[in-house]
Amino acid sequence: MTIYTYTPDLTRPLCPVCGAAVPQDTDTPETPWQGTCRAGHTFTFQLESEGEWLEDSKSGRFSRVATEPEESTWICNECGEAGADPYEAGCGECGAEPDFH
């Protein structure tokens, strides 16, 4: 089964056959879901959960990734937790130390 991924900057995925927008009828787009465009083409889609990499912290323990246009979050590279703070708190999930104390 082929799963077509799309990024958060798209409000809806596009049909790989005709390019039409596919209505997203799911509350959990990070898991594969079936969608049909207005022309009747049905495919499996999945929101790409990992955003575009923007930068690494000084130590490399954290990476900043895009979540939406003009928005980003820090990810802990040790455990994958989103919302980490490389400057003061570090990672609340695994305890990775921040870069600057």
Backbone as CSV, one residue per row, in Angstrom:
resi,resn,N_x,N_y,N_z,CA_x,CA_y,CA_z,C_x,C_y,C_z
1,MET,0.846,-1.179,0.000,0.000,0.000,0.000,0.892,1.243,0.000
2,THR,0.627,2.148,-0.887,1.362,3.405,-0.968,0.667,4.444,-0.107
3,ILE,1.463,5.145,0.716,0.941,6.227,1.541,1.542,7.524,1.020
4,TYR,0.691,8.453,0.647,1.134,9.752,0.161,1.189,10.716,1.341
5,THR,2.354,11.321,1.564,2.504,12.243,2.686,2.373,13.683,2.206
6,TYR,2.006,14.539,3.142,1.926,15.970,2.871,2.419,16.701,4.098
7,THR,2.848,17.926,3.932,3.454,18.684,5.020,2.448,19.647,5.644
8,PRO,2.726,20.118,6.873,1.782,21.003,7.556,1.513,22.319,6.833
9,ASP,2.378,22.725,5.906,2.124,23.979,5.206,0.978,23.870,4.201
10,LEU,0.558,22.641,3.871,-0.617,22.438,3.016,-1.840,22.265,3.913
11,THR,-2.916,22.968,3.619,-4.112,22.806,4.440,-4.784,21.469,4.174
12,ARG,-4.644,20.970,2.948,-5.192,19.659,2.579,-4.220,19.005,1.610
13,PRO,-4.161,17.675,1.599,-3.290,17.008,0.627,-3.862,17.138,-0.780
14,LEU,-3.010,16.912,-1.751,-3.429,16.990,-3.150,-3.458,15.602,-3.764
15,CYS,-4.439,15.359,-4.616,-4.576,14.083,-5.305,-3.359,13.864,-6.199
16,PRO,-2.704,12.697,-6.098,-1.533,12.444,-6.936,-1.874,12.240,-8.415
17,VAL,-3.150,12.039,-8.759,-3.545,11.833,-10.153,-3.914,13.153,-10.823
18,CYS,-4.834,13.905,-10.198,-5.349,15.107,-10.858,-4.930,16.416,-10.187
19,GLY,-4.339,16.352,-9.004,-3.881,17.555,-8.321,-4.944,18.302,-7.548
20,ALA,-6.157,17.768,-7.487,-7.238,18.422,-6.743,-7.026,18.243,-5.240
21,ALA,-7.508,19.205,-4.463,-7.424,19.098,-3.010,-8.298,17.945,-2.524
22,VAL,-7.804,17.234,-1.518,-8.542,16.107,-0.939,-9.046,16.531,0.436
23,PRO,-10.357,16.507,0.678,-10.880,16.870,1.993,-10.320,15.948,3.072
24,GLN,-9.892,16.553,4.168,-9.333,15.793,5.287,-10.443,15.521,6.285
25,ASP,-10.910,14.287,6.327,-12.023,13.908,7.195,-11.548,13.110,8.401
26,THR,-10.453,13.528,9.008,-9.914,12.822,10.162,-9.404,13.821,11.182
27,ASP,-9.463,13.445,12.454,-8.912,14.280,13.517,-7.472,13.902,13.833
28,THR,-6.989,12.806,13.243,-5.623,12.341,13.484,-4.896,12.153,12.154
29,PRO,-4.545,13.245,11.475,-3.920,13.128,10.161,-2.506,12.546,10.199
30,GLU,-1.914,12.413,11.408,-0.580,11.836,11.524,-0.595,10.328,11.308
31,THR,-1.779,9.710,11.381,-1.912,8.283,11.093,-2.533,8.144,9.703
32,PRO,-2.187,7.098,8.959,-2.705,6.955,7.595,-4.237,6.978,7.547
33,TRP,-4.779,7.671,6.560,-6.227,7.790,6.390,-6.572,7.796,4.906
34,GLN,-7.779,7.353,4.590,-8.267,7.290,3.209,-8.937,8.610,2.844
35,GLY,-8.622,9.121,1.668,-9.245,10.348,1.196,-9.580,10.243,-0.276
36,THR,-10.660,10.918,-0.678,-11.118,10.887,-2.066,-11.268,12.313,-2.573
37,CYS,-10.676,12.602,-3.721,-10.811,13.931,-4.316,-12.163,14.031,-5.020
38,ARG,-12.489,15.210,-5.508,-13.794,15.416,-6.146,-13.944,14.637,-7.449
39,ALA,-12.821,14.198,-8.043,-12.881,13.394,-9.273,-13.067,11.908,-8.971
40,GLY,-13.060,11.542,-7.676,-13.295,10.154,-7.300,-12.054,9.306,-7.092
41,HIS,-10.869,9.895,-7.165,-9.639,9.144,-6.915,-9.450,8.974,-5.410
42,THR,-9.240,7.742,-4.957,-9.077,7.458,-3.533,-7.664,6.957,-3.266
43,PHE,-7.023,7.555,-2.270,-5.665,7.182,-1.883,-5.531,7.255,-0.374
44,THR,-4.431,6.716,0.136,-4.111,6.791,1.557,-3.132,7.938,1.753
45,PHE,-3.443,8.812,2.706,-2.621,9.982,2.989,-2.163,9.954,4.441
46,GLN,-1.098,10.715,4.713,-0.610,10.856,6.080,0.120,12.186,6.187
47,LEU,-0.212,12.938,7.250,0.489,14.189,7.516,1.901,13.854,7.956
48,GLU,2.872,14.474,7.330,4.266,14.259,7.707,4.476,14.916,9.062
49,SER,4.722,14.098,10.082,4.791,14.629,11.439,6.092,15.349,11.726
50,GLU,7.133,15.030,11.001,8.391,15.720,11.211,8.454,16.913,10.280
51,GLY,8.573,18.101,10.864,8.647,19.299,10.055,10.030,19.481,9.448
52,GLU,10.153,20.490,8.650,11.416,20.809,8.000,12.442,21.228,9.045
53,TRP,13.638,20.643,8.983,14.706,20.984,9.910,15.147,22.415,9.660
54,LEU,15.324,23.197,10.732,15.759,24.581,10.605,17.163,24.797,11.149
55,GLU,17.462,24.242,12.335,18.785,24.416,12.933,18.961,23.458,14.102
56,ASP,20.216,23.245,14.498,20.536,22.471,15.691,20.989,23.422,16.784
57,SER,20.812,22.992,18.034,21.315,23.778,19.149,22.840,23.673,19.180
58,LYS,23.465,24.449,20.043,24.927,24.493,20.116,25.532,23.113,20.359
59,SER,24.925,22.328,21.240,25.449,21.001,21.576,24.982,19.920,20.606
60,GLY,23.931,20.211,19.833,23.365,19.208,18.941,22.347,18.304,19.618
61,ARG,22.067,18.525,20.912,21.071,17.706,21.621,19.645,18.054,21.219
62,PHE,19.443,19.230,20.613,18.112,19.694,20.241,18.129,20.198,18.800
63,SER,16.996,20.046,18.106,16.848,20.569,16.747,15.561,21.366,16.667
64,ARG,15.621,22.487,15.957,14.420,23.293,15.743,13.849,22.912,14.390
65,VAL,12.548,22.588,14.363,11.874,22.191,13.131,10.626,23.046,12.927
66,ALA,10.275,23.249,11.664,9.073,24.010,11.330,7.845,23.158,11.620
67,THR,6.829,23.766,12.226,5.571,23.071,12.483,4.458,23.604,11.591
68,GLU,4.503,24.879,11.285,3.560,25.552,10.397,4.315,26.712,9.774
69,PRO,3.785,27.323,8.749,4.461,28.507,8.222,4.648,29.546,9.327
70,GLU,5.850,30.034,9.467,6.195,31.050,10.461,6.159,30.541,11.902
71,GLU,6.071,29.225,12.134,6.091,28.672,13.490,7.051,27.500,13.539
72,SER,7.656,27.293,14.720,8.596,26.186,14.876,8.588,25.708,16.321
73,THR,9.234,24.574,16.557,9.389,24.039,17.901,10.747,23.363,17.999
74,TRP,11.251,23.239,19.218,12.501,22.529,19.457,12.177,21.082,19.792
75,ILE,12.926,20.153,19.216,12.771,18.717,19.430,14.010,18.207,20.148
76,CYS,13.830,17.365,21.164,14.956,16.719,21.841,15.457,15.587,20.943
77,ASN,16.735,15.610,20.582,17.289,14.571,19.717,17.580,13.283,20.468
78,GLU,17.491,13.295,21.800,17.732,12.085,22.580,16.479,11.231,22.705
79,CYS,15.302,11.872,22.829,14.072,11.084,23.006,12.981,11.425,21.990
80,GLY,13.140,12.520,21.233,12.152,12.898,20.229,11.024,13.776,20.735
81,GLU,11.061,14.174,21.994,9.999,14.991,22.582,9.971,16.391,21.960
82,ALA,8.780,16.846,21.565,8.607,18.200,21.035,8.423,19.169,22.193
83,GLY,8.721,20.423,21.965,8.543,21.443,22.991,9.697,21.526,23.968
84,ALA,10.851,20.970,23.619,12.026,21.050,24.486,12.540,22.489,24.511
85,ASP,13.351,22.807,25.519,13.905,24.153,25.670,15.425,24.054,25.781
86,PRO,16.152,24.273,24.685,17.599,24.107,24.729,18.323,25.202,25.509
87,TYR,17.619,26.281,25.858,18.268,27.407,26.514,18.180,27.374,28.034
88,GLU,17.057,26.929,28.605,16.901,26.991,30.055,16.502,25.668,30.690
89,ALA,15.435,25.040,30.197,14.877,23.871,30.884,15.373,22.535,30.340
90,GLY,15.870,22.486,29.121,16.255,21.202,28.530,15.018,20.423,28.125
91,CYS,15.059,19.105,28.314,13.926,18.252,27.951,13.229,17.750,29.209
92,GLY,11.951,18.028,29.320,11.174,17.578,30.465,10.865,16.097,30.432
93,GLU,10.976,15.460,29.269,10.656,14.039,29.128,11.815,13.145,29.563
94,CYS,13.011,13.370,28.998,14.143,12.478,29.292,15.192,13.119,30.186
95,GLY,15.064,14.429,30.442,16.011,15.102,31.323,17.276,15.602,30.645
96,ALA,17.310,15.636,29.315,18.494,16.156,28.620,18.757,17.583,29.089
97,GLU,19.997,17.867,29.412,20.385,19.178,29.933,20.327,20.240,28.838
98,PRO,19.969,21.470,29.209,19.979,22.550,28.225,21.413,22.899,27.821
99,ASP,21.550,23.599,26.711,22.878,24.001,26.237,23.501,25.069,27.119
100,PHE,22.696,25.980,27.603,23.204,27.104,28.395,22.586,27.060,29.781
101,HIS,23.406,27.202,30.800,22.902,27.156,32.190,22.792,28.547,32.753
